[in-house]
mmCIF file of C-alpha atoms in Angstrom:
data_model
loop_
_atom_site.group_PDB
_atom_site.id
_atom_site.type_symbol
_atom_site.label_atom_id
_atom_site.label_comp_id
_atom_site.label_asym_id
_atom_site.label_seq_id
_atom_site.Cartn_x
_atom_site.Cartn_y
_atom_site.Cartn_z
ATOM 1 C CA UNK A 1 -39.075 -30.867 0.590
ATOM 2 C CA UNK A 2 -39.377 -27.740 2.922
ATOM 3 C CA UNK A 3 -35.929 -29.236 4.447
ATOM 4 C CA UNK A 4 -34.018 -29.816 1.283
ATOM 5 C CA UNK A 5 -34.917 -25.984 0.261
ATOM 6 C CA UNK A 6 -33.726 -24.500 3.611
ATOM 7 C CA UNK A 7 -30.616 -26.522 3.246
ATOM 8 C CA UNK A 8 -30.028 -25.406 -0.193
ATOM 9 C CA UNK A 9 -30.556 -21.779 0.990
ATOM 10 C CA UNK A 10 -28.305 -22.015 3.897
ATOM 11 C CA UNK A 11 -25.639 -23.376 1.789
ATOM 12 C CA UNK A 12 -26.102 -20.649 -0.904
ATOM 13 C CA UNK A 13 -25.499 -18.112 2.080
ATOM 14 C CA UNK A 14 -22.430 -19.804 3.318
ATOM 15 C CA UNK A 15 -20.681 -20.315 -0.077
ATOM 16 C CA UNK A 16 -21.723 -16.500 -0.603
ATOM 17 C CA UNK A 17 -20.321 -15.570 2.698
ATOM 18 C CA UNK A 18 -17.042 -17.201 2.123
ATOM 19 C CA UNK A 19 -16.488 -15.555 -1.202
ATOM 20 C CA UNK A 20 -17.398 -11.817 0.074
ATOM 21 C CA UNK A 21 -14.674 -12.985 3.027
ATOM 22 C CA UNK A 22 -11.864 -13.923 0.644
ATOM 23 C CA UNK A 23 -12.705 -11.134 -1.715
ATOM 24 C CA UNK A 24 -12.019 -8.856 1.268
ATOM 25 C CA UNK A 25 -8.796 -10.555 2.243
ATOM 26 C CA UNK A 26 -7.527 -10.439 -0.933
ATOM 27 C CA UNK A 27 -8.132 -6.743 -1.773
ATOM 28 C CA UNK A 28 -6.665 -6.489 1.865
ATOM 29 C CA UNK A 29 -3.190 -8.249 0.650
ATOM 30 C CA UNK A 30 -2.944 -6.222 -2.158
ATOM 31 C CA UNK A 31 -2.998 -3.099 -0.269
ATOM 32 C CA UNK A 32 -0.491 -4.248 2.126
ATOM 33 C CA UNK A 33 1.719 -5.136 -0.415
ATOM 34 C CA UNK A 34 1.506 -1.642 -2.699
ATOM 35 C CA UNK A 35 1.986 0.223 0.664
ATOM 36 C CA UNK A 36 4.864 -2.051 1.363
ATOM 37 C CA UNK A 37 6.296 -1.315 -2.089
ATOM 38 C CA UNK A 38 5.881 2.617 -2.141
ATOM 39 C CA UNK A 39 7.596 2.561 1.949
ATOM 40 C CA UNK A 40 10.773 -0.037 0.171
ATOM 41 C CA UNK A 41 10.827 2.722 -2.836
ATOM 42 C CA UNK A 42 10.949 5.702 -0.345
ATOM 43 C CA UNK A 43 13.483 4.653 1.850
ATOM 44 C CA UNK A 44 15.946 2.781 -0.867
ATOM 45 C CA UNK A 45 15.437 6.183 -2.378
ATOM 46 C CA UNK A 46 16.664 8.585 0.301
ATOM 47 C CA UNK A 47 20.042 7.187 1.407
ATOM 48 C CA UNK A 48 20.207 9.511 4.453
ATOM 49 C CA UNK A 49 16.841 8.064 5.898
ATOM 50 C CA UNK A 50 18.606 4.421 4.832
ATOM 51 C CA UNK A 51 21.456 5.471 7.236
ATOM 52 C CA UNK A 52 19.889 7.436 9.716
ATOM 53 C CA UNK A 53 19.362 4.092 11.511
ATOM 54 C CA UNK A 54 23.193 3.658 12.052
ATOM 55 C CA UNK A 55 23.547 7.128 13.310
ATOM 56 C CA UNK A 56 20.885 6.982 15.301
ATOM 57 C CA UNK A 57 22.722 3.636 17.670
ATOM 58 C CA UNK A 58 24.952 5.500 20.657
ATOM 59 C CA UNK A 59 27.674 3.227 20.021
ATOM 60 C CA UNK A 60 28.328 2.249 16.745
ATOM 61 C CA UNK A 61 32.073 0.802 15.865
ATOM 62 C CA UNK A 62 33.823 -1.085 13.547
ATOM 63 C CA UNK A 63 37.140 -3.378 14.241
ATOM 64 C CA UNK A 64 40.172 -2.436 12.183
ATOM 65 C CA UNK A 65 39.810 -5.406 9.961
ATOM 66 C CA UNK A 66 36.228 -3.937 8.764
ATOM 67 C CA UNK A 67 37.729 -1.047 8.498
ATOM 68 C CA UNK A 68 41.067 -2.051 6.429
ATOM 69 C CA UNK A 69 38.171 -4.034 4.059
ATOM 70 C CA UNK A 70 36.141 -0.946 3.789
ATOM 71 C CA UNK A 71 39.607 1.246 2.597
ATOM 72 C CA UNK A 72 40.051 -2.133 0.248
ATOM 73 C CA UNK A 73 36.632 -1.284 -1.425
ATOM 74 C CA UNK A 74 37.433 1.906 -2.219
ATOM 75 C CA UNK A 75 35.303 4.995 -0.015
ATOM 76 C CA UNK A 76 32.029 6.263 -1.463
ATOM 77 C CA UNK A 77 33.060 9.602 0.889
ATOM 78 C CA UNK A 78 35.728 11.289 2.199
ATOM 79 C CA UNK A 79 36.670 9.405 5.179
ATOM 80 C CA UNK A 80 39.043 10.954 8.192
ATOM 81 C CA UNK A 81 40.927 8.241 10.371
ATOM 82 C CA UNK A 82 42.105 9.580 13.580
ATOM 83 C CA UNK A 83 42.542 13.025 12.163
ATOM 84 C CA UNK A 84 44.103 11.550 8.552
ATOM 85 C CA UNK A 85 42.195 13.353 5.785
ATOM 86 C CA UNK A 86 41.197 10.600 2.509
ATOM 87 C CA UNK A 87 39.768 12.169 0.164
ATOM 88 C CA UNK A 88 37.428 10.279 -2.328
ATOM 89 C CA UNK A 89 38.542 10.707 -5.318
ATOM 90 C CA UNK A 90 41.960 10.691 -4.694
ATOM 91 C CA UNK A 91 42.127 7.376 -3.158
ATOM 92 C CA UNK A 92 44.193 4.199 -4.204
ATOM 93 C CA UNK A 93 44.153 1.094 -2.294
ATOM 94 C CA UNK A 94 47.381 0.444 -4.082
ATOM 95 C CA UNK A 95 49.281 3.038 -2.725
ATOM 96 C CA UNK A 96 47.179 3.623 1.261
ATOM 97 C CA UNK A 97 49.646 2.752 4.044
ATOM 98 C CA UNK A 98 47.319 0.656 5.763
ATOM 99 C CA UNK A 99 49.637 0.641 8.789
ATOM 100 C CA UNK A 100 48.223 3.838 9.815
ATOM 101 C CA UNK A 101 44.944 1.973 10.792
ATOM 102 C CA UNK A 102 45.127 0.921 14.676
ATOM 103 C CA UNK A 103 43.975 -2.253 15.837
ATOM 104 C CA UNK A 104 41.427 -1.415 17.873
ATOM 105 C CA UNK A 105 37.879 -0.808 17.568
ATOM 106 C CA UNK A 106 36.963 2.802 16.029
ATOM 107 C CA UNK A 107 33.519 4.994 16.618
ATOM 108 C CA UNK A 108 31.810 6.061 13.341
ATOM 109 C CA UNK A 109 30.531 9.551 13.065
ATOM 110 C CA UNK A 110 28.696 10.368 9.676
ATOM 111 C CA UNK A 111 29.048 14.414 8.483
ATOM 112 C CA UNK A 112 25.562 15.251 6.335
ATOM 113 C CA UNK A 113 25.903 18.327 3.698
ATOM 114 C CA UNK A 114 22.972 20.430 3.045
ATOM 115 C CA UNK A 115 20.782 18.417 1.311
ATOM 116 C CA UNK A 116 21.172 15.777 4.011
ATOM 117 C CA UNK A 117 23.627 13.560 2.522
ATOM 118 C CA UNK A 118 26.736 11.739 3.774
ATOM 119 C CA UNK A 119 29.526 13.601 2.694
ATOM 120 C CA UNK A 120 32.652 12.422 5.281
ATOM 121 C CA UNK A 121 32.780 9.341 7.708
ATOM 122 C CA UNK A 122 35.066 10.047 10.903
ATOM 123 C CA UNK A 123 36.557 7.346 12.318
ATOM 124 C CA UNK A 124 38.158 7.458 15.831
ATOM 125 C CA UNK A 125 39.898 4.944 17.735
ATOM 126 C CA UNK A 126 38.691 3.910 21.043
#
């Protein structure tokens, strides 16, 4: 009888144990995942700290034919190939002479405003 109770016991501890031990894991997992939610809201929220990675690589280029599809989608920016001023607003795939875009491989060089925001992307060929 003495046997059967210690048993019991040591199985009421165990099954207690492993509750308390997922309990804890899974208030564990859900701060993970609102700390991984407010970090995806901050940076989808601040476009320059979005792009700052780009800027940040010492050689970042783009091929003419990335380039020529980036004209085709229209720039969010003004945009400045080898010295040729687009503006924004102005722009129309319809009527861009994309003959004036090299084939060769062209640095990008982002211009921030004051509040830190892309406002021209420079592209020079290399």
């Amino acid at each position: 009888m003495k046997n059967i109770v210690q048993r019991l016991l040591f199985l009421i501890f165990a099954d207690g144990c492993f509750v308390a031990a997922m309990l804890t894991a899974q208030s564990g997992l859900q701060v993970i995942y609102s700390l991984q939610t407010q970090i995806k809201q901050k940076l989808e929220g601040n476009p320059v700290l979005y792009r700052a990675s780009y800027d940040a690589r010492t050689e970042y280029s783009v091929s003419w034919q990335e380039l020529a599809a980036r004209m085709l989608n229209g720039p969010e920016t003004d945009v400045s190939i080898d010295g040729y001023e687009i503006e924004a607003e102005s722009f129309d795939y319809n009527t861009f002479d994309f003959a004036r875009i090299r084939r060769n491989d062209y640095a990008v060089t982002y211009q921030y405003d004051l509040e830190g925001s892309i406002c021209k992307v420079s592209y020079t060929s290399r």
